[in-house]
Amino acid sequence: MRPGSFNANLTRRGFIAVGTGALATIALASCTPTPRFITPGGAPVGQAELARGGTGHVTRVGLVSAENQIDLAGTTANTWSFGAIPAPTIRLTAGDTLRATVHNQLPDNTSVHWHGLALRNDMDGVPGATQAPIGVGKKFTYEFVTAQPGTYWLHPHVGPQLDRGLYGALIVEDPDEPLHYDDEWVVVLDDWLDGVTGTPDEVLDELRGGMGGMMGSGGTGSHMMMGARSDLLGGDAGDVRYPHFLINGRPPADPETFASAPSKRVRIRIINAGSDTAFRVALGGHRLTVTHSDGFPVNSVNTDAILIGMGERYDVLVTLGDGVFPFVAMAEGKGDRALAIVRSGPGDTPSASVTIPELTRSVLTADALVATANAALPTRSIDPELTATLSGSMMAYDWAINGRQFDPAKPLAGALGVIQGERVRLRIKNTTQMWHPFHLHGHTYQHSEAGPRKDTSIVLPGTSLSVIFDADNPGLWAAHCHNIYHAEAGMMTILGYQTS
Ligand SMILES: [Cu+2]
């Protein structure tokens, strides 16, 4: 299906959603005007893509989503994936066009979202907002210019499919890369239960049932995690119990080994592809120099460890010592970990339960970072100030934004509106007793007036985060919690560009 054919329907459905008949629509419109939004197939979307220019070079990729298996240190589990877990890293140079054909061989609808990229709206992969879902047995070709270098990733935007094996890294190289390094490694973190203790759909059902689902005859309560605590996350660290934590698809009993040599300078791109787990990462015997947050450069900061929420990415540089070192990703508040091994010289392989002191020294979060002068948004006055109030509770599982649980049948109800060209301030107000990794599609905002550029941010319980961005990418953009279970329960809304 081509962009446009679905979008006209979406617009009509969006307006029909305010009332069941023409009279009801008119009556409502007279007191609360419904904003008209630029649609994903609208001319401004195509114009924004033309303005990106591009090299004209096309990188072609085929992704087949299908029922597969994962090998967890010798035990296999059934899952859904693109084949390998993670999917083979997609790599191209900024300005190039990605043409990715997705063939859906799953027993369910799917899509692919290109997390963090400011791409053309109709390629963003959000069924109900930017495209029709890719039906069972069907294909869809995503094609867009990748304007901005950085560390990104891909995953479906349908149900809790993200909590299966359907994810991979997307690296957009800088043709004028200013950093110098000898090796580059991609580290994808994940929390895993699919095919082991159940499926993500079963987890969502149990969580939605709340205490009733846990105690009642319908559910065993086996997936719900109580008492995952983290001071760094302001209390409750997560809702879901996972039997495994993975780095690049492998559990600590069968870790990936990165081989290099002493004194080599390595760039590590770290991506949290988890669904309900923040990770605290460190490399034993080393300090990390943080160079990028969510793909965008920051003034370098040295740290021992980093706390990474779901959807966030950090790039770090390390200069390797001589020996064998554990790269540990602690599942924050959950008492378990993922592990990889860095081998630059002779030595014994560390045990799966090795402890490293770096994890409890300085732990960096985004508030320690500032965008580089090149990456920072130029100073200008703010036009509209918008608020996204996060609400809900673990017990009721009624996660919402601005008092509304997202309804895919009425995607534009409660949408936030901006006008193309505006400088927008968005206050993300967390009124809940739990942290949320808030993610805005299609834009890389800046934390307040002098913070890092990011597209996914940890918002602690009872706090507000103020971000600013330029409304320069028209379309309908999902804005949601990147805890996939919170998002599916309703903690999602749409940012739209008003036409008048
Ligand atoms: Cu959340």
Coordinates of C-alpha atoms and ligand atoms in Angstrom, one line a residue:
M1 CA 0.0 0.0 0.0
R2 CA 1.3 3.5 -0.8
P3 CA 1.2 6.3 1.6
G4 CA -1.8 8.5 1.1
S5 CA -4.4 5.9 0.3
F6 CA -4.8 5.0 4.0
N7 CA -4.3 8.5 5.3
A8 CA -7.5 10.0 3.8
N9 CA -9.4 7.4 5.7
L10 CA -7.5 8.1 8.8
T11 CA -8.5 11.8 8.6
R12 CA -12.2 10.9 8.1
R13 CA -12.1 8.5 11.0
G14 CA -10.4 11.0 13.2
F15 CA -13.3 13.5 12.7
I16 CA -16.0 10.9 12.9
A17 CA -14.5 9.9 16.2
V18 CA -15.8 13.1 17.8
G19 CA -19.5 12.1 17.3
T20 CA -21.5 9.3 15.8
G21 CA -23.4 11.5 13.4
A22 CA -23.1 14.7 11.5
L23 CA -25.2 16.7 13.9
A24 CA -23.2 15.5 16.9
T25 CA -20.0 16.5 15.1
I26 CA -21.3 20.0 14.4
A27 CA -22.6 20.4 17.9
L28 CA -19.3 19.4 19.4
A29 CA -17.3 21.5 16.9
S30 CA -19.2 24.6 17.9
C31 CA -17.9 24.6 21.5
T32 CA -14.6 22.6 21.2
P33 CA -13.1 23.0 17.8
T34 CA -11.3 19.9 16.6
P35 CA -7.9 20.8 15.3
R36 CA -7.2 19.8 11.7
F37 CA -3.9 18.1 11.4
I38 CA -1.5 17.6 8.5
T39 CA -1.9 13.9 7.6
P40 CA 1.0 11.5 7.0
G41 CA 0.2 11.6 3.3
G42 CA -0.1 15.4 3.2
A43 CA 2.0 17.6 0.9
P44 CA 4.0 19.1 3.8
V45 CA 5.4 15.6 4.7
G46 CA 6.7 15.2 1.1
Q47 CA 8.1 18.8 1.2
A48 CA 10.0 18.1 4.4
E49 CA 11.5 15.0 2.9
L50 CA 12.6 17.0 -0.2
A51 CA 14.2 19.6 2.1
R52 CA 16.3 16.8 3.6
G53 CA 18.0 16.5 0.3
G54 CA 20.1 13.4 0.5
T55 CA 22.9 11.7 -1.5
G56 CA 20.5 9.7 -3.7
H57 CA 22.4 6.6 -2.6
V58 CA 20.0 3.8 -1.7
T59 CA 20.7 1.1 0.9
R60 CA 18.3 -1.9 0.3
V61 CA 17.3 -4.1 3.2
G62 CA 15.0 -7.1 3.5
L63 CA 13.4 -7.9 6.9
V64 CA 11.3 -11.0 7.3
S65 CA 9.4 -11.1 10.6
A66 CA 8.5 -14.7 11.4
E67 CA 8.1 -17.3 14.1
N68 CA 11.7 -18.4 15.0
Q69 CA 13.6 -19.7 17.9
I70 CA 16.2 -18.2 20.2
D71 CA 19.1 -20.2 21.7
L72 CA 19.5 -19.2 25.4
A73 CA 22.8 -20.9 26.4
G74 CA 21.7 -24.2 25.0
T75 CA 18.0 -24.0 25.7
T76 CA 15.8 -23.0 22.8
A77 CA 12.6 -20.9 23.1
N78 CA 10.0 -20.1 20.6
T79 CA 9.7 -16.4 19.7
W80 CA 9.1 -13.9 16.9
S81 CA 12.2 -12.3 15.2
F82 CA 13.7 -11.1 12.0
G83 CA 15.9 -14.2 12.1
A84 CA 19.0 -13.4 14.2
I85 CA 18.4 -11.6 17.5
P86 CA 19.2 -8.8 17.3
A87 CA 18.5 -8.4 13.6
P88 CA 21.7 -7.8 11.7
T89 CA 22.8 -4.2 12.2
I90 CA 21.6 -1.9 9.4
R91 CA 24.4 0.6 8.6
L92 CA 24.3 3.5 6.2
T93 CA 25.7 7.0 5.8
A94 CA 23.8 10.2 6.7
G95 CA 22.0 11.5 3.6
D96 CA 21.5 8.0 2.2
T97 CA 18.1 6.5 1.6
L98 CA 17.0 3.4 3.4
R99 CA 14.7 1.2 1.4
A100 CA 13.6 -1.6 3.7
T101 CA 11.0 -4.2 2.7
V102 CA 9.3 -5.9 5.6
H103 CA 7.7 -9.3 4.8
N104 CA 5.3 -10.2 7.6
Q105 CA 5.3 -14.0 8.1
L106 CA 4.0 -13.6 11.7
P107 CA 0.5 -14.9 12.7
D108 CA -0.4 -11.2 13.6
N109 CA -0.3 -7.8 12.0
T110 CA 3.0 -5.9 12.5
S111 CA 5.0 -2.8 11.5
V112 CA 8.5 -1.4 11.9
H113 CA 9.3 1.8 13.7
W114 CA 12.7 3.5 13.2
H115 CA 13.3 4.7 16.7
G116 CA 14.9 8.1 17.1
L117 CA 15.0 9.1 13.4
A118 CA 13.5 12.3 12.2
L119 CA 12.2 10.7 9.1
R120 CA 9.2 11.3 6.8
N121 CA 6.0 10.8 8.8
D122 CA 4.4 8.2 6.6
M123 CA 7.4 5.9 7.1
D124 CA 7.3 6.0 11.0
G125 CA 5.6 2.7 11.4
V126 CA 2.8 3.5 13.8
P127 CA -0.4 1.7 12.7
G128 CA -3.5 3.8 13.5
A129 CA -1.5 7.0 13.0
T130 CA 1.0 6.8 10.1
Q131 CA 0.1 3.6 8.1
A132 CA -2.2 0.6 8.1
P133 CA -0.6 -2.4 9.9
I134 CA 1.3 -4.8 7.7
G135 CA -1.2 -7.7 7.4
V136 CA -0.4 -11.4 7.8
G137 CA 1.6 -12.6 4.8
K138 CA 1.9 -9.0 3.4
K139 CA 4.8 -6.8 2.6
F140 CA 5.5 -3.1 3.1
T141 CA 8.4 -1.1 1.8
Y142 CA 9.7 1.7 4.0
E143 CA 11.7 4.3 2.1
F144 CA 13.2 7.5 3.6
V145 CA 16.2 9.7 3.8
T146 CA 18.4 9.3 6.9
A147 CA 19.3 12.9 7.6
Q148 CA 21.1 12.8 10.9
P149 CA 24.0 10.5 12.0
G150 CA 23.6 8.5 15.1
T151 CA 22.7 5.3 17.0
Y152 CA 19.1 4.3 16.3
W153 CA 17.2 1.1 16.4
L154 CA 14.1 -0.6 14.9
H155 CA 11.2 -2.4 16.4
P156 CA 7.5 -3.1 15.7
H157 CA 4.8 -0.6 16.9
V158 CA 2.0 -3.2 17.3
G159 CA 0.9 -4.6 20.7
P160 CA 3.7 -5.8 22.9
Q161 CA 5.7 -7.3 20.0
L162 CA 8.7 -5.2 21.1
D163 CA 9.1 -7.7 24.0
R164 CA 9.8 -10.5 21.5
G165 CA 12.9 -10.8 19.4
L166 CA 11.8 -8.2 16.8
Y167 CA 14.5 -5.6 17.1
G168 CA 17.9 -4.5 15.7
A169 CA 20.3 -1.6 15.6
L170 CA 20.3 1.1 12.9
I171 CA 23.5 3.0 12.7
V172 CA 23.7 6.1 10.6
E173 CA 27.4 7.0 10.0
D174 CA 28.6 10.6 9.9
P175 CA 30.4 11.2 6.6
D176 CA 32.6 13.7 8.5
E177 CA 33.0 11.7 11.7
P178 CA 34.9 13.8 14.2
L179 CA 35.7 11.0 16.6
H180 CA 38.8 8.8 16.2
Y181 CA 38.6 5.2 17.2
D182 CA 40.0 1.8 16.3
D183 CA 37.0 -0.5 16.8
E184 CA 33.2 0.0 17.1
W185 CA 30.9 -2.4 18.9
V186 CA 27.1 -2.4 19.1
V187 CA 25.6 -3.6 22.5
V188 CA 21.9 -4.2 22.5
L189 CA 20.4 -4.8 25.9
D190 CA 17.2 -6.7 26.4
D191 CA 14.9 -8.3 29.0
W192 CA 13.7 -11.7 27.9
L193 CA 10.7 -13.9 28.8
D194 CA 9.1 -14.8 25.4
G195 CA 8.8 -18.6 25.1
V196 CA 10.3 -19.2 28.5
T197 CA 7.7 -18.1 31.1
G198 CA 5.0 -17.0 28.7
T199 CA 4.4 -14.5 25.9
P200 CA 4.2 -10.7 26.1
D201 CA 0.5 -10.9 25.3
E202 CA 0.0 -13.0 28.4
V203 CA 2.1 -10.6 30.5
L204 CA -0.1 -7.7 29.3
D205 CA -3.3 -9.6 30.1
E206 CA -1.9 -10.3 33.6
L207 CA -0.8 -6.7 34.3
R208 CA -4.2 -5.4 33.0
G209 CA -5.9 -7.7 35.4
G210 CA -4.0 -6.0 38.3
M211 CA -4.2 -7.6 41.6
G212 CA -7.4 -9.3 40.5
G213 CA -5.6 -10.9 37.6
M214 CA -2.8 -12.0 39.9
M215 CA -5.0 -13.5 42.6
G216 CA -8.0 -14.6 40.5
S217 CA -8.5 -17.9 38.7
G218 CA -7.5 -16.3 35.4
G219 CA -3.9 -15.6 36.2
T220 CA -1.0 -17.1 38.1
G221 CA 0.7 -13.8 38.8
S222 CA 3.9 -15.3 37.6
H223 CA 4.9 -12.3 35.5
M224 CA 4.1 -9.5 37.8
M225 CA 7.1 -8.2 39.7
M226 CA 6.6 -6.5 43.1
G227 CA 9.3 -4.9 45.0
A228 CA 11.8 -4.0 42.2
R229 CA 13.3 -1.0 43.9
S230 CA 15.9 1.6 42.6
D231 CA 16.9 4.8 44.3
L232 CA 18.1 6.1 41.0
L233 CA 14.7 5.5 39.5
G234 CA 12.9 7.0 42.5
G235 CA 11.4 3.8 43.8
D236 CA 9.6 1.1 41.8
A237 CA 11.9 0.0 39.1
G238 CA 9.7 -2.2 37.0
D239 CA 6.5 -4.3 36.7
V240 CA 7.6 -7.5 35.0
R241 CA 9.7 -10.5 36.1
Y242 CA 12.1 -11.7 33.5
P243 CA 14.0 -15.0 33.6
H244 CA 16.8 -13.7 31.3
F245 CA 18.7 -10.5 30.5
L246 CA 20.5 -10.4 27.2
I247 CA 23.3 -8.6 25.5
N248 CA 23.1 -9.1 21.7
G249 CA 20.6 -11.9 22.2
R250 CA 22.8 -14.0 24.6
P251 CA 22.4 -14.7 28.3
P252 CA 25.4 -14.4 30.8
A253 CA 26.0 -18.2 30.6
D254 CA 26.9 -17.8 26.9
P255 CA 28.1 -14.3 26.5
E256 CA 29.2 -12.5 23.4
T257 CA 33.0 -11.8 23.4
F258 CA 34.4 -8.6 21.9
A259 CA 38.0 -9.2 20.8
S260 CA 40.5 -6.3 20.6
A261 CA 44.0 -5.4 21.7
P262 CA 45.5 -3.3 24.6
S263 CA 45.4 0.5 24.1
K264 CA 42.8 0.3 21.4
R265 CA 40.2 3.0 21.4
V266 CA 36.7 1.6 21.0
R267 CA 33.4 3.2 20.4
I268 CA 30.6 1.3 22.0
R269 CA 27.0 2.1 21.0
I270 CA 24.7 0.9 23.7
I271 CA 20.9 0.5 23.0
N272 CA 18.3 -0.5 25.6
A273 CA 15.8 -2.6 23.6
G274 CA 14.2 -3.9 26.8
S275 CA 10.5 -3.5 27.5
D276 CA 10.3 -3.1 31.3
T277 CA 14.0 -2.9 32.5
A278 CA 16.4 0.0 32.9
F279 CA 20.0 -1.2 32.8
R280 CA 23.0 0.1 34.8
V281 CA 26.0 -0.6 32.6
A282 CA 29.8 -0.6 33.2
L283 CA 33.0 -2.2 31.9
G284 CA 35.1 -3.7 34.6
G285 CA 38.5 -2.0 35.0
H286 CA 37.5 1.0 32.8
R287 CA 36.0 4.4 32.8
L288 CA 33.5 5.3 30.1
T289 CA 33.7 8.6 28.1
V290 CA 30.1 9.4 27.1
T291 CA 30.1 11.1 23.7
H292 CA 26.4 10.8 22.5
S293 CA 22.9 10.6 23.9
D294 CA 20.2 9.2 21.6
G295 CA 22.5 9.6 18.6
F296 CA 23.4 13.3 19.2
P297 CA 26.8 14.5 20.4
V298 CA 27.3 15.8 23.9
N299 CA 30.3 17.4 25.6
S300 CA 32.3 14.4 26.7
V301 CA 31.8 13.3 30.3
N302 CA 33.7 10.5 32.1
T303 CA 31.8 8.1 34.3
D304 CA 32.1 4.7 35.8
A305 CA 28.6 3.6 34.9
I306 CA 25.4 4.7 33.0
L307 CA 21.8 4.2 33.8
I308 CA 19.9 3.5 30.5
G309 CA 16.1 3.5 30.3
M310 CA 14.1 1.6 27.7
G311 CA 14.6 3.2 24.2
E312 CA 17.6 5.3 25.3
R313 CA 21.0 5.0 23.6
Y314 CA 24.4 6.2 24.7
D315 CA 27.7 6.1 22.8
V316 CA 30.9 5.8 24.8
L317 CA 34.6 5.7 24.1
V318 CA 36.9 3.4 26.1
T319 CA 40.7 2.9 25.9
L320 CA 41.2 -0.8 26.5
G321 CA 43.5 -2.2 29.2
D322 CA 45.3 -5.5 28.8
G323 CA 43.3 -8.6 29.8
V324 CA 39.8 -9.9 30.0
F325 CA 37.0 -7.6 31.3
P326 CA 33.3 -8.1 32.0
F327 CA 30.8 -5.7 30.5
V328 CA 28.0 -5.9 32.9
A329 CA 24.4 -4.5 32.5
M330 CA 22.6 -4.8 35.8
A331 CA 18.8 -5.0 35.4
E332 CA 18.2 -2.0 37.7
G333 CA 16.3 -3.0 40.8
K334 CA 15.8 -6.5 39.6
G335 CA 18.9 -8.2 41.1
D336 CA 20.0 -9.9 37.8
R337 CA 22.2 -8.9 34.9
A338 CA 23.2 -9.2 31.3
L339 CA 26.9 -9.8 30.4
A340 CA 29.4 -9.6 27.6
I341 CA 33.1 -10.2 27.6
V342 CA 35.9 -7.8 26.4
R343 CA 39.1 -9.7 25.6
S344 CA 42.2 -7.6 24.8
G345 CA 44.8 -9.9 26.2
P346 CA 45.3 -13.3 28.0
G347 CA 43.3 -14.1 31.1
D348 CA 40.5 -16.2 32.5
T349 CA 36.9 -15.5 31.4
P350 CA 35.0 -13.9 34.3
S351 CA 32.1 -15.8 35.8
A352 CA 28.6 -15.0 34.9
S353 CA 28.0 -13.5 38.4
V354 CA 31.2 -11.4 38.6
T355 CA 30.9 -8.2 40.5
I356 CA 32.6 -5.0 39.4
P357 CA 33.1 -1.9 41.6
E358 CA 32.3 0.5 38.7
L359 CA 28.6 -0.3 39.0
T360 CA 28.3 1.4 42.4
R361 CA 30.6 4.4 41.8
S362 CA 29.5 7.3 39.6
V363 CA 26.4 6.4 37.7
L364 CA 25.6 8.9 34.9
T365 CA 22.1 9.9 33.8
A366 CA 21.1 12.3 31.1
D367 CA 21.0 15.3 33.4
A368 CA 24.8 15.3 33.6
L369 CA 25.0 15.9 29.8
V370 CA 25.0 19.0 27.6
A371 CA 24.7 19.0 23.8
T372 CA 27.8 20.1 21.9
A373 CA 27.6 23.6 20.4
N374 CA 26.9 22.1 17.0
A375 CA 24.1 19.9 18.3
A376 CA 22.4 22.4 20.6
L377 CA 19.2 24.1 19.5
P378 CA 19.9 27.7 18.6
T379 CA 18.3 30.1 21.2
R380 CA 14.9 31.5 20.3
S381 CA 11.7 32.4 22.0
I382 CA 9.2 29.7 22.8
D383 CA 5.9 29.7 20.9
P384 CA 3.5 27.2 22.5
E385 CA 4.0 25.4 25.8
L386 CA 2.4 22.0 25.9
T387 CA 2.0 19.6 28.8
A388 CA 1.9 15.8 28.8
T389 CA 0.7 14.7 32.2
L390 CA 1.5 11.1 32.9
S391 CA -0.9 9.4 35.2
G392 CA -2.0 5.9 36.3
S393 CA -1.0 3.2 38.7
M394 CA 0.4 -0.3 38.7
M395 CA -2.6 -1.6 40.6
A396 CA -5.3 -0.2 38.3
Y397 CA -3.0 -0.5 35.2
D398 CA -4.7 2.6 33.9
W399 CA -1.6 4.4 32.5
A400 CA -2.6 7.5 30.6
I401 CA -1.5 10.9 29.2
N402 CA -3.5 14.0 29.9
G403 CA -6.2 11.9 31.5
R404 CA -6.8 9.8 28.4
Q405 CA -5.9 6.2 27.7
F406 CA -4.8 6.0 24.1
D407 CA -7.4 4.4 21.9
P408 CA -6.1 3.1 18.5
A409 CA -9.6 3.5 17.1
K410 CA -9.6 7.2 17.9
P411 CA -5.9 8.1 17.6
L412 CA -6.4 11.8 17.4
A413 CA -8.6 12.2 20.4
G414 CA -6.6 14.3 22.9
A415 CA -3.8 14.9 20.5
L416 CA -1.3 17.7 21.2
G417 CA -1.2 20.4 18.5
V418 CA 1.7 22.4 17.2
I419 CA 2.2 24.6 14.0
Q420 CA 5.0 24.0 11.7
G421 CA 7.9 26.4 12.4
E422 CA 7.2 26.9 16.0
R423 CA 9.6 26.4 18.9
V424 CA 7.8 24.3 21.3
R425 CA 8.2 23.6 25.0
L426 CA 6.8 20.3 26.2
R427 CA 6.5 19.7 30.0
I428 CA 6.4 16.0 30.7
K429 CA 4.7 15.9 34.2
N430 CA 4.9 12.5 35.9
T431 CA 2.2 12.4 38.5
T432 CA 2.6 8.7 39.1
Q433 CA 4.6 6.8 41.7
M434 CA 6.8 5.2 39.0
W435 CA 9.4 6.3 36.5
H436 CA 8.6 6.4 32.8
P437 CA 10.9 6.5 29.8
F438 CA 9.0 9.1 27.7
H439 CA 9.6 8.9 23.9
L440 CA 8.7 11.4 21.2
H441 CA 8.7 10.2 17.6
G442 CA 10.2 12.2 14.7
H443 CA 12.0 14.8 16.7
T444 CA 15.1 15.1 18.9
Y445 CA 14.2 17.6 21.6
Q446 CA 16.6 19.2 24.0
H447 CA 16.4 18.9 27.8
S448 CA 15.5 22.5 28.9
E449 CA 17.7 25.3 27.5
A450 CA 21.1 23.7 28.0
G451 CA 20.8 19.9 28.2
P452 CA 21.4 17.0 25.9
R453 CA 19.5 16.3 22.7
K454 CA 17.3 13.2 23.2
D455 CA 14.2 11.5 22.0
T456 CA 13.7 9.2 25.0
S457 CA 14.0 10.4 28.6
I458 CA 13.7 9.0 32.0
V459 CA 11.0 11.0 34.0
L460 CA 11.2 10.2 37.7
P461 CA 8.0 9.8 39.8
G462 CA 6.6 13.1 41.0
T463 CA 8.8 15.2 38.8
S464 CA 8.5 17.2 35.6
L465 CA 10.9 17.3 32.6
S466 CA 10.9 20.4 30.4
V467 CA 12.1 19.8 26.8
I468 CA 12.2 22.1 23.8
F469 CA 12.1 21.3 20.1
D470 CA 11.5 22.9 16.7
A471 CA 8.3 21.8 15.0
D472 CA 10.1 21.1 11.7
N473 CA 8.8 17.6 10.8
P474 CA 5.1 17.7 9.9
G475 CA 2.9 14.7 10.5
L476 CA 1.2 12.7 13.3
W477 CA 3.8 11.6 15.8
A478 CA 3.4 9.1 18.6
A479 CA 4.5 10.3 22.0
H480 CA 4.5 7.6 24.7
C481 CA 6.0 5.8 27.5
H482 CA 8.6 3.3 26.3
N483 CA 7.7 0.7 28.9
I484 CA 5.8 -1.3 26.3
Y485 CA 3.2 -2.5 28.8
H486 CA 2.5 1.1 30.0
A487 CA 2.2 2.2 26.3
E488 CA -0.2 -0.6 25.5
A489 CA -2.3 0.1 28.6
G490 CA -2.8 3.6 27.2
M491 CA 0.2 5.8 28.1
M492 CA 0.4 7.2 24.6
T493 CA -0.8 10.2 22.7
I494 CA -0.2 11.9 19.3
L495 CA 1.6 15.2 18.5
G496 CA 0.0 16.7 15.5
Y497 CA 0.8 19.6 13.2
Q498 CA -2.3 21.8 12.9
T499 CA -3.3 23.1 9.4
S500 CA -5.1 26.1 10.7
Ligands
CU1 CU 5.7 4.1 31.8

